[in-house]
Amino acid sequence: MKKSLLALAVLSTTSAAFADEGMWMPQQLPQVAKQLKAAGLKLDPASLTKLTEFPMNAIVSLGGCSASFVSPQGLVVTNHHCVYNSVAVNSTKERDLLANGFVAHSLDQELPAAPGSRVFVTKEVLNVTDKVITPEVAKLQGKARVDAIEKNQKALVAECEKDEGHRCTVSSFYGGLEFYQIKQLEIRDVRLVHAPAAGVGKFGGDTDNWMWPRHTGDYGFYRAYVSKDGKAADYSKDNVPYEPKSFLKLAKEGVKEGDFVMVLGYPGRTNRHRLPSEVSNTFGFEYPAFIQNSNETLAIIDRETKGDRDAALKVAGRVANINNYYKNRKGMLNSYEGSDVLERKTAEHAALKAWVNADAKRKASFGADLEAVEKLIAQRDAENKRDFFYDRSSPAMLTVARAMYRLANESTKPNADRKAGYQERDVKRIEQSVKGANKTYVAKVDKAIVLNNLKQYNAQPAAEHNAVFDAVLGIKAGMSEAELSAALDKLYAGSKLEDGEFRASWLGKKPEDFKASDDAFIKAAVALYDEGMKQEAANEELAGKIQQSYANYMKAKIAFMNSKGQAVYPDANSTLRVTFGKIASRAEGADGTTGWSAFTTVAGVKAKATGEGEFNAPQAQLDAINKKQFGKYVDPKLKSVPVNFLATLDITGGNSGSAALNSKAELVGLAFDGTLDSIISDWDFNKAKTRDIQVDLRYMLWNMKYIDKADNLLKEMNAE
């Protein structure tokens, strides 16, 4: 197999480029071994490349969050906000687990996690670029290129998934320049074990989100279950806890400022290789539009659920998710405004083009694609702007109906010819999503949100409308809000898909069954199908052209940066990464405020506690703080129990729940957040400001022992 450009990029870099910045693929780590050892790692860096051995095989993904095994009985630790929806769907106003917390003191007390919950254990990562972009594929353009790439990806996935119980993906790196096959054990029976009260796990709420100093006990526990023969299986009372080959040991000694720390997890997405035009569009349109829309959506949910605790619990996970990204995007914009990010990105891109054009061979190799990619991205961004409200104007049950009808149509084809996402490997996930929709669905909330988006979509010029969508919903340009509301009322009233049993009965039916239905949402799904396929084909035609040009743009950028001795690590894409640094204070806080200390303590919990709202710390916790009932969890220097700490680690969304490990790969905490003025590092890493926030293991264990009495779990983790 050819040597990847990724390896070449790493080999040609200088050591100074590796400090703090970088979300490294495990296979890259031998190239930064000297930096890891100098930073304080006591393990052999090569051990971190072995995904089936300690500690890497203890690190898992939840499909949006990161987590780790911490016992031989499949106990999984992650963030509170990562188990939040599972707590919410198991809560009622009579048994409010969100407010009061939950501890299973025995296996039979554990609760099923939210529908569709998964634990993914990475087993293997292979460079398959030459199997995806074959010589034949390299000659193709547009949709033909997309189709050929997808065909090759599906073939690789199908072969990989012959190993029963595994989920395989083929992920793109460097904008489609390289492809890696990732094989993961997919554990489908996931159960909620422990989550502290919201006054601990969500202490500070949205007020403190992305802020420092922080005092949030953002931790929670799942358990992974398999069949008695050790295979992945659906939920069953007969299943048994999964026995991982390895699990993380808890550090017996607490950490201090200056200590080495690394985070192992699955960062979602960064955008450090984006073009200047993408930066401009994101900060000039996408983020402002998202912020405005999120603000409106949160206000609608608050209005529609006021006085209705059951409805509020159903949408609690959605509210938490919106709030998180709402504040994130606002922080991004605040950091961007008045900065020189766009100017620097523009200058860097101009320097790249000048370097390419200075050499006839480079110009012949890269010049045309550098010009093409800018035009193609401008077209894509213009279409996304046009469709912003259109994409948000479909009722949830119409979206479900469209997914079921698409599945019915795809199921008429041979499995290899089905669209990715609708193959046999995807059916179980779709079925779980369809059947579990009621756990998070509130019709009055859904309708009010759709109406808000629909009226803004309908205010756009007629040329920016989707005529088929308008006809299906029965709307016309110039309609009043009342008329639009009436059209939605008719649509909702004409469907029974809100009924879980009725909805589930459509799973497995044939296209002709859907075409014969008089259910309003199903009829709408059928009517929208051909237009949807046409739209998808057009999107793929554009995507294929972008992929081809963008990959060559990245090839040019790697060569250019290598010529200057600079590192080129891939943007995050939800695959397993390692980042390392140290626990560190900051000389200056946000907005020129005084410096930040590296740790917060329970004294800050007491100082912030109001007894209500976002700062409603449990009374039992406040009593323990007042009595200085700290036990062995007290820090000798701080004279208190540490709550959160800062580190110079390069993380982003998806890293939530990632294990923070010391120099011996022992668990010392969980990454859960960054600071508001440094989250723009998703686009532009700032070494001086970037800090991520961890919940300290000592706070987790102290709270579990003295507040929640989770002695069984402490014993299981050998924390007694």
XYZ file of C-alpha atoms in Angstrom:
720
model
C 0.000 0.000 0.000
C 1.302 3.452 -0.901
C 2.703 5.687 1.805
C 0.008 8.230 2.671
C 0.441 11.973 2.307
C -0.540 12.117 5.957
C 2.584 10.255 6.981
C 4.741 12.357 4.679
C 3.307 15.509 6.200
C 4.096 14.390 9.726
C 7.613 13.259 8.883
C 8.556 16.600 7.384
C 7.431 18.839 10.236
C 9.401 20.567 12.930
C 8.999 19.644 16.580
C 7.839 23.133 17.532
C 4.684 22.657 15.485
C 3.373 19.908 17.755
C 3.032 21.786 21.044
C -0.581 21.666 22.296
C -2.178 22.123 18.869
C -3.278 19.031 16.986
C -5.867 16.235 17.084
C -3.598 13.345 16.150
C -4.676 10.075 14.624
C -3.281 7.191 16.730
C -1.127 5.954 13.858
C 0.605 9.354 13.727
C 1.859 9.247 17.306
C 5.228 7.514 16.698
C 6.118 10.569 14.624
C 5.581 12.816 17.653
C 7.074 10.397 20.173
C 9.794 12.821 21.243
C 7.245 15.541 21.910
C 5.018 13.183 23.897
C 7.910 11.985 26.050
C 9.181 15.529 26.562
C 5.687 16.598 27.611
C 5.691 13.884 30.305
C 4.140 10.694 28.893
C 5.543 7.650 30.735
C 4.096 5.045 28.369
C 5.736 4.043 25.120
C 3.997 6.319 22.553
C 3.861 3.346 20.175
C 1.432 1.651 22.586
C -1.138 4.316 21.743
C -1.226 3.119 18.142
C -2.490 -0.355 19.128
C -6.252 0.009 19.062
C -6.941 -3.446 20.466
C -4.664 -2.959 23.461
C -4.609 -0.756 26.549
C -5.420 2.099 26.769
C -6.934 2.623 23.318
C -9.349 -0.305 23.503
C -10.923 1.224 26.613
C -11.904 4.368 24.670
C -15.339 4.260 23.032
C -17.709 6.449 21.064
C -21.383 7.006 21.822
C -22.011 8.350 18.318
C -21.780 12.046 19.194
C -19.975 11.875 22.521
C -16.874 10.073 23.732
C -16.643 7.673 26.682
C -14.490 4.991 28.331
C -14.775 1.605 29.991
C -13.911 1.859 33.686
C -14.659 -1.639 34.953
C -14.444 -5.257 33.778
C -18.269 -5.350 33.757
C -18.753 -2.912 30.885
C -19.292 0.195 33.009
C -18.905 3.278 30.810
C -18.160 6.795 32.056
C -19.012 9.896 30.041
C -20.454 13.367 30.565
C -23.767 14.128 32.238
C -24.877 16.013 29.148
C -24.134 12.901 27.063
C -26.523 10.755 29.143
C -28.958 13.661 29.593
C -31.497 12.491 27.029
C -31.508 8.978 28.513
C -32.258 10.482 31.925
C -34.983 12.643 30.389
C -36.800 9.815 28.574
C -36.842 7.791 31.807
C -38.244 10.721 33.801
C -41.814 11.614 34.631
C -43.195 14.419 36.748
C -43.813 11.794 39.454
C -40.255 10.421 39.184
C -38.126 13.305 38.000
C -34.704 11.726 37.489
C -33.393 14.838 35.780
C -33.967 16.959 38.830
C -33.111 14.368 41.484
C -30.500 12.178 39.823
C -30.400 8.411 39.481
C -28.266 5.581 40.870
C -28.751 1.910 40.072
C -27.509 0.018 43.128
C -27.727 -3.296 41.289
C -27.814 -4.471 37.676
C -31.560 -5.084 37.738
C -32.187 -1.430 38.609
C -30.465 -0.128 35.483
C -32.731 1.534 32.894
C -32.750 1.304 29.088
C -30.940 4.270 27.552
C -32.661 6.526 25.019
C -33.751 4.730 21.815
C -30.891 4.248 19.388
C -28.162 4.579 22.027
C -24.931 2.837 21.086
C -21.454 2.112 22.400
C -18.871 1.846 19.603
C -15.469 0.282 20.290
C -12.870 1.015 17.598
C -11.048 -2.135 16.547
C -9.153 -1.235 13.392
C -8.226 1.729 11.174
C -6.900 1.121 7.632
C -5.852 3.487 4.858
C -8.087 2.493 1.921
C -7.563 5.536 -0.315
C -6.382 3.441 -3.258
C -9.489 1.235 -2.934
C -11.882 4.196 -2.910
C -10.222 6.509 -5.433
C -9.216 3.907 -7.987
C -7.699 4.966 -11.343
C -11.162 4.595 -12.865
C -12.802 6.786 -10.218
C -10.098 9.439 -10.600
C -11.261 10.018 -14.192
C -14.891 10.684 -13.193
C -16.620 13.945 -12.348
C -19.794 15.137 -10.656
C -22.474 12.661 -9.606
C -20.740 9.821 -11.441
C -17.739 10.370 -9.175
C -19.909 10.488 -6.033
C -21.717 7.303 -7.060
C -18.474 5.464 -7.789
C -16.900 6.537 -4.502
C -20.030 5.473 -2.619
C -20.068 2.122 -4.430
C -16.492 1.444 -3.393
C -17.165 2.572 0.167
C -20.195 0.299 0.431
C -18.215 -2.663 -0.890
C -15.506 -2.094 1.695
C -18.083 -1.700 4.452
C -19.951 -4.848 3.402
C -16.769 -6.906 3.476
C -15.760 -5.437 6.838
C -19.186 -6.065 8.384
C -19.085 -9.754 7.603
C -17.628 -9.819 11.078
C -20.997 -9.944 12.847
C -21.796 -7.259 15.390
C -19.422 -4.681 13.955
C -20.135 -1.324 12.371
C -17.742 -0.120 9.712
C -17.354 3.245 8.052
C -15.071 4.669 5.413
C -14.249 8.226 6.445
C -12.850 11.025 4.338
C -9.766 12.991 5.425
C -8.362 16.226 4.000
C -11.498 17.001 2.009
C -11.533 13.660 0.219
C -7.803 13.365 -0.414
C -7.539 10.273 1.778
C -9.987 7.630 3.040
C -9.690 5.409 6.105
C -11.803 2.380 6.990
C -12.816 2.310 10.650
C -14.105 -0.921 12.166
C -16.052 -0.723 15.433
C -17.845 -3.195 17.658
C -21.433 -1.881 17.853
C -23.036 -2.518 21.242
C -26.796 -1.969 20.963
C -28.011 -2.705 24.494
C -27.019 0.353 26.508
C -28.400 1.094 29.983
C -28.392 4.095 32.268
C -26.507 3.391 35.507
C -25.924 6.706 37.248
C -26.397 10.424 36.716
C -26.113 13.020 39.477
C -28.870 15.533 40.119
C -29.151 18.384 37.621
C -27.922 20.640 40.428
C -24.582 18.826 40.098
C -24.375 17.543 36.512
C -25.769 20.740 35.010
C -24.785 23.148 37.788
C -24.494 26.616 36.301
C -26.659 25.600 33.344
C -26.517 27.792 30.295
C -25.296 30.762 32.332
C -21.964 29.061 33.022
C -21.797 27.087 29.765
C -18.462 27.809 28.003
C -17.426 30.003 30.962
C -14.676 30.008 33.572
C -14.564 29.627 36.537
C -16.766 26.543 36.253
C -18.237 24.235 38.917
C -20.090 21.570 36.923
C -20.131 17.865 37.806
C -20.549 16.849 34.176
C -20.366 13.068 34.507
C -22.655 10.078 34.120
C -22.499 6.311 33.627
C -23.864 3.785 31.165
C -23.347 0.031 31.021
C -22.858 -1.931 27.814
C -24.706 -5.244 27.492
C -24.356 -8.165 25.067
C -25.940 -11.578 24.636
C -24.795 -14.463 26.822
C -22.465 -15.620 24.052
C -20.760 -12.214 24.075
C -22.239 -10.845 20.851
C -23.901 -7.514 20.168
C -27.653 -7.820 20.651
C -30.808 -5.773 21.055
C -32.084 -5.057 24.555
C -33.091 -8.173 26.460
C -33.444 -8.979 30.137
C -31.308 -12.045 29.411
C -28.330 -10.001 28.191
C -25.217 -9.717 30.345
C -22.672 -6.927 30.916
C -20.017 -6.676 28.212
C -16.528 -7.645 29.364
C -14.016 -5.299 27.723
C -10.503 -6.529 27.100
C -9.203 -3.469 28.973
C -10.597 -0.676 31.085
C -9.166 2.510 32.521
C -7.847 2.539 36.049
C -8.640 5.503 38.247
C -5.672 7.621 39.316
C -4.926 7.314 43.027
C -3.125 10.643 43.051
C -4.786 13.874 42.001
C -3.378 16.146 39.326
C -1.840 19.580 39.803
C -0.959 22.538 37.635
C 1.803 21.774 35.153
C 1.049 18.037 34.991
C 0.983 16.225 31.664
C -2.526 15.357 30.502
C -3.898 13.861 27.321
C -7.421 13.384 26.048
C -8.510 10.383 23.985
C -11.819 10.673 22.176
C -13.818 11.323 19.037
C -13.787 15.052 18.152
C -16.604 15.905 15.783
C -15.498 18.584 13.361
C -12.954 21.320 12.925
C -12.528 23.660 9.969
C -8.919 24.816 9.992
C -8.317 23.978 6.330
C -11.340 25.886 5.024
C -11.101 28.485 2.279
C -11.487 32.217 3.059
C -14.863 32.294 1.282
C -16.115 29.540 3.593
C -14.955 31.507 6.621
C -16.746 34.598 5.316
C -19.996 32.736 4.615
C -19.957 30.933 7.958
C -19.431 34.011 10.099
C -21.336 36.370 7.824
C -24.464 34.245 7.356
C -24.573 30.717 8.779
C -23.780 31.443 12.418
C -25.883 34.639 12.697
C -28.834 32.843 11.068
C -28.400 29.838 13.345
C -28.248 32.027 16.444
C -31.404 33.908 15.497
C -33.287 30.730 14.640
C -32.150 28.983 17.844
C -33.239 31.942 19.930
C -36.688 31.833 18.341
C -36.934 28.044 18.762
C -36.008 28.160 22.448
C -38.606 30.869 23.083
C -41.260 28.790 21.314
C -40.444 25.658 23.312
C -40.542 27.627 26.544
C -43.931 29.100 25.627
C -45.480 25.819 24.496
C -44.292 23.752 27.492
C -44.935 26.267 30.251
C -46.831 24.489 33.029
C -46.556 21.117 31.250
C -43.726 19.198 32.933
C -44.237 16.014 30.891
C -43.876 17.963 27.639
C -40.851 19.809 29.020
C -39.159 16.517 29.913
C -39.761 15.116 26.431
C -38.012 18.037 24.774
C -35.391 18.576 27.499
C -32.655 16.877 25.490
C -33.425 19.035 22.473
C -33.392 22.200 24.567
C -30.031 21.303 26.077
C -28.576 20.604 22.635
C -29.881 23.850 21.137
C -28.660 25.880 24.099
C -25.211 24.352 23.846
C -24.771 25.195 20.167
C -26.517 28.561 20.554
C -23.970 29.753 23.067
C -21.145 28.113 21.120
C -22.001 30.002 17.942
C -22.417 33.267 19.827
C -18.989 32.769 21.356
C -17.558 32.052 17.915
C -19.023 35.273 16.540
C -17.822 37.335 19.481
C -14.288 36.007 19.024
C -14.451 36.545 15.265
C -15.688 40.130 15.379
C -12.769 42.518 15.433
C -10.280 39.675 14.832
C -8.010 39.285 11.834
C -9.032 35.678 11.137
C -10.462 36.353 7.668
C -7.572 38.610 6.716
C -5.010 35.987 7.751
C -6.889 33.171 6.016
C -7.091 35.318 2.881
C -3.375 36.103 3.034
C -2.506 32.425 3.599
C -4.644 31.385 0.637
C -3.075 34.080 -1.547
C 0.375 32.842 -0.534
C -0.622 29.294 -1.492
C -1.820 30.426 -4.911
C 1.319 32.472 -5.453
C 3.455 29.430 -4.577
C 1.485 27.273 -7.007
C 1.679 29.827 -9.822
C 5.418 30.381 -9.310
C 6.214 26.956 -10.740
C 4.922 25.661 -14.078
C 4.674 22.071 -12.862
C 2.782 23.053 -9.698
C 0.497 25.314 -11.710
C -0.285 22.477 -14.102
C -1.008 20.121 -11.179
C -3.034 22.406 -8.926
C -3.925 25.692 -10.618
C -7.211 24.744 -12.276
C -8.609 23.109 -9.157
C -7.682 26.059 -6.949
C -9.817 28.262 -9.177
C -12.616 25.717 -9.576
C -13.034 24.937 -5.887
C -13.738 28.573 -5.027
C -16.502 28.839 -7.645
C -18.064 25.527 -6.674
C -18.102 26.354 -2.969
C -19.680 29.730 -3.713
C -22.485 27.883 -5.548
C -22.979 25.450 -2.672
C -23.062 28.215 -0.062
C -25.600 30.215 -2.095
C -27.895 27.171 -2.304
C -27.566 26.494 1.428
C -28.485 30.109 2.167
C -31.545 29.846 -0.077
C -32.681 26.630 1.629
C -32.038 27.649 5.263
C -35.729 27.925 6.227
C -36.939 25.347 3.702
C -34.743 22.738 5.401
C -36.357 23.604 8.749
C -39.995 23.702 7.614
C -40.892 20.010 7.599
C -42.985 18.598 10.474
C -41.176 15.855 12.390
C -43.686 13.196 11.377
C -43.375 14.181 7.717
C -39.627 13.649 8.062
C -40.322 10.225 9.599
C -42.758 9.374 6.787
C -40.215 10.375 4.146
C -37.552 8.195 5.788
C -39.908 5.200 5.909
C -40.985 5.663 2.279
C -37.385 6.027 1.170
C -36.555 2.818 3.032
C -39.468 1.071 1.322
C -38.193 2.130 -2.101
C -34.581 1.267 -1.366
C -35.646 -2.148 -0.043
C -36.822 -3.117 -3.524
C -33.202 -3.008 -4.741
C -30.336 -5.433 -4.166
C -28.621 -4.452 -0.922
C -25.408 -3.363 -2.651
C -27.371 -0.934 -4.853
C -29.239 0.766 -2.032
C -28.371 4.283 -0.973
C -25.957 4.456 1.935
C -28.030 4.925 5.077
C -30.819 2.642 3.825
C -29.040 -0.676 3.501
C -29.820 -3.752 5.557
C -27.184 -2.631 8.087
C -29.216 0.561 8.677
C -32.686 -0.911 9.071
C -32.480 -1.620 12.778
C -31.303 1.921 13.527
C -34.129 3.398 11.434
C -36.689 1.152 13.096
C -35.532 2.150 16.566
C -35.685 5.814 15.622
C -39.185 5.476 14.191
C -40.540 3.470 17.107
C -38.935 5.702 19.733
C -39.987 9.032 18.213
C -42.781 9.575 20.764
C -40.316 9.738 23.632
C -39.108 13.130 22.418
C -42.087 14.334 20.358
C -44.634 16.929 21.441
C -47.042 17.876 18.639
C -47.812 21.418 19.805
C -44.096 22.184 20.109
C -43.302 20.688 16.713
C -46.130 22.579 14.997
C -45.186 25.918 16.545
C -41.520 25.556 15.501
C -42.459 24.509 11.959
C -44.852 27.463 11.651
C -42.141 29.908 12.679
C -39.771 28.564 10.027
C -42.482 28.195 7.406
C -43.570 31.831 7.573
C -39.955 32.932 7.008
C -39.545 30.490 4.144
C -42.792 31.706 2.616
C -41.620 35.318 2.781
C -38.766 34.536 0.381
C -39.155 35.413 -3.328
C -41.139 32.867 -5.336
C -38.002 31.942 -7.285
C -36.457 30.645 -4.053
C -39.413 28.354 -3.281
C -39.743 24.634 -3.879
C -42.966 24.425 -5.886
C -43.650 20.773 -5.078
C -43.212 21.366 -1.340
C -45.572 24.366 -1.509
C -48.220 22.333 -3.304
C -47.966 19.433 -0.869
C -48.353 21.693 2.155
C -51.053 23.739 0.460
C -49.284 27.065 0.840
C -48.890 30.046 -1.464
C -46.713 33.136 -1.424
C -48.322 35.982 0.472
C -50.288 33.796 2.897
C -50.778 35.250 6.356
C -49.490 33.484 9.457
C -53.047 32.443 10.270
C -53.462 30.864 6.833
C -50.160 29.032 7.116
C -51.191 27.791 10.551
C -54.474 26.531 9.160
C -52.631 24.633 6.406
C -50.437 22.977 9.018
C -53.440 22.164 11.223
C -55.031 20.358 8.293
C -51.860 18.402 7.623
C -51.360 17.349 11.252
C -55.048 16.497 11.718
C -54.997 14.279 8.642
C -52.327 11.954 9.979
C -52.195 9.224 12.605
C -48.401 8.929 12.575
C -48.205 10.482 16.034
C -49.555 7.149 17.295
C -46.561 4.915 17.953
C -48.249 1.625 17.040
C -49.668 3.016 13.813
C -46.305 4.477 12.870
C -44.452 1.230 13.587
C -46.972 -0.678 11.454
C -45.585 1.065 8.359
C -42.124 -0.355 8.825
C -41.567 -3.085 6.269
C -44.442 -2.066 3.987
C -43.999 -1.763 0.227
C -43.983 1.417 -1.890
C -47.440 0.608 -3.287
C -48.813 0.513 0.273
C -47.542 4.051 0.831
C -48.994 5.221 -2.490
C -52.401 3.862 -1.531
C -52.474 5.540 1.875
C -54.742 8.484 2.666
C -52.701 9.515 5.726
C -51.725 13.174 5.226
C -48.049 12.849 6.131
C -47.599 9.638 4.169
C -49.314 11.180 1.135
C -47.012 14.164 1.446
C -43.965 11.902 1.652
C -45.002 10.099 -1.545
C -45.687 13.387 -3.340
C -42.285 14.785 -2.363
C -40.297 11.677 -3.288
C -39.505 12.335 -6.964
C -38.624 15.965 -6.286
C -36.414 14.836 -3.396
C -34.548 12.389 -5.637
C -34.043 15.106 -8.254
C -32.733 17.479 -5.598
C -30.420 14.801 -4.208
C -28.985 14.089 -7.651
C -28.259 17.791 -8.207
C -26.591 18.042 -4.807
C -24.441 15.016 -5.573
C -23.428 16.418 -8.947
C -22.124 19.521 -7.195
C -20.611 17.489 -4.332
C -18.679 15.318 -6.778
C -17.148 18.338 -8.448
C -16.262 19.853 -5.064
C -14.708 16.604 -3.834
C -12.427 16.365 -6.831
C -11.272 19.989 -6.666
C -11.107 20.176 -2.881
C -8.936 17.065 -2.616
C -6.448 18.561 -5.051
C -6.579 21.879 -3.185
C -5.649 20.006 0.014
C -2.876 18.161 -1.818
C -1.470 21.549 -2.827
C -1.840 22.916 0.694
C -0.026 19.942 2.233
C 2.833 20.324 -0.239
C 2.993 24.088 0.404
C 3.010 23.718 4.209
C 5.560 20.914 4.002
C 7.809 23.216 2.004
C 7.760 25.541 5.020
C 8.273 22.731 7.559
C 4.778 23.088 9.019
C 2.512 20.343 10.379
C -0.569 19.216 8.516
C -2.910 17.188 10.715
C -6.395 16.384 9.390
C -9.452 18.296 10.509
C -11.555 16.423 13.056
C -14.196 14.132 11.533
C -15.556 12.053 14.460
C -12.712 9.521 14.284
C -10.470 8.529 17.186
C -7.863 11.185 18.035
C -5.297 11.965 20.721
C -4.413 15.447 21.956
C -1.899 16.240 24.674
C -0.758 19.199 26.744
C -0.633 20.248 30.369
C -2.876 21.511 33.143
C -2.448 25.268 33.022
C -3.899 28.509 34.317
C -4.199 31.542 32.064
C -2.344 34.785 32.700
C -5.309 36.781 31.424
C -8.980 35.853 31.522
C -11.611 36.740 28.951
C -12.071 40.370 27.886
C -8.965 41.494 29.720
C -10.108 40.253 33.129
C -7.689 39.019 35.746
C -5.993 35.681 35.215
C -7.674 32.321 35.594
C -6.491 29.729 38.096
C -6.139 26.166 36.836
C -8.648 24.689 39.322
C -12.000 25.450 40.895
C -13.195 23.858 44.149
C -16.408 23.058 45.986
C -16.067 26.394 47.768
C -17.201 27.911 44.478
C -20.232 25.628 44.416
C -21.270 26.949 47.802
C -20.655 30.549 46.736
C -22.762 30.201 43.574
C -25.587 28.103 45.030
C -28.909 29.936 45.152
C -31.212 27.004 45.880
C -33.100 27.361 42.619
C -32.798 27.343 38.841
C -29.420 26.677 37.299
C -27.593 26.953 40.639
C -29.738 24.565 42.661
C -27.017 22.493 44.346
C -28.445 19.586 46.395
C -28.746 20.388 50.088
C -26.862 17.211 50.958
C -23.933 18.463 48.937
C -23.977 21.891 50.584
C -24.116 20.225 54.002
C -21.039 18.124 53.169
C -19.193 21.233 51.981
C -20.094 23.135 55.155
C -18.874 20.245 57.309
C -15.686 19.970 55.190
C -16.549 16.319 54.737
C -13.936 15.846 52.044
C -12.297 12.558 52.994
C -9.418 11.451 50.806
C -10.621 13.618 47.929
C -9.258 16.861 49.370
C -6.393 18.473 47.474
C -3.534 19.212 49.922
C -2.686 22.515 48.265
C -6.225 23.728 47.574
C -7.473 22.508 50.988
C -10.715 21.548 49.286
C -12.175 19.168 46.709
C -11.284 20.208 43.134
C -14.283 20.471 40.808
C -12.976 21.443 37.356
C -9.577 22.130 35.834
C -8.160 23.830 32.723
C -5.691 22.285 30.281
C -4.021 23.266 27.017
C -5.780 20.562 25.031
C -7.056 20.792 21.468
C -10.649 19.517 21.576
C -14.017 20.268 20.009
C -17.608 19.001 19.986
C -17.686 15.194 20.108
C -14.850 15.209 22.636
C -17.493 15.558 25.340
C -16.975 12.680 27.761
C -13.412 12.028 26.579
C -11.078 10.481 29.121
C -8.472 12.863 30.487
C -5.465 10.711 31.349
C -2.267 11.353 33.269
C 1.250 10.346 32.219
C 0.545 6.688 33.117
C -2.781 6.643 31.217
C -4.816 6.672 34.426
C -8.151 8.471 34.461
C -7.962 11.899 36.128
C -11.103 13.501 34.724
C -13.443 13.988 31.787
C -13.266 16.704 29.142
C -16.594 18.481 28.763
C -16.188 22.041 27.547
C -13.967 24.865 26.359
C -13.871 28.543 27.218
C -16.010 30.927 25.221
C -13.212 33.087 23.859
C -11.212 30.087 22.654
C -13.847 27.972 20.912
C -13.118 29.750 17.644
C -10.120 27.401 17.622
C -12.411 25.115 15.603
C -11.497 27.502 12.787
C -8.329 29.182 14.013
C -6.257 27.670 16.822
C -5.076 30.252 19.377
C -2.256 28.804 21.463
C -2.305 31.580 24.086
C -6.035 31.445 24.793
C -7.089 27.879 24.097
C -8.107 25.993 27.229
C -10.457 23.084 27.620
C -12.354 22.244 30.809
C -12.391 18.895 32.621
C -14.417 17.666 35.562
C -11.883 16.416 38.122
C -12.101 12.717 39.018
C -11.848 13.622 42.711
C -15.064 15.641 42.512
C -16.859 12.813 40.737
C -15.832 10.258 43.365
C -16.511 12.609 46.285
C -20.009 13.308 45.033
C -20.688 9.627 44.376
C -19.549 8.665 47.887
C -20.912 11.409 50.097
C -23.938 12.678 48.170
C -25.333 9.911 45.955
C -24.133 6.925 48.035
C -23.083 5.069 44.883
C -20.873 2.714 46.903
C -21.519 -0.217 44.577
C -20.074 1.691 41.622
C -17.089 2.950 43.617
C -16.320 -0.625 44.591
C -16.734 -1.796 41.001
C -14.193 0.791 39.815
C -11.816 -0.057 42.678
C -12.195 3.486 44.001
C -12.756 2.533 47.640
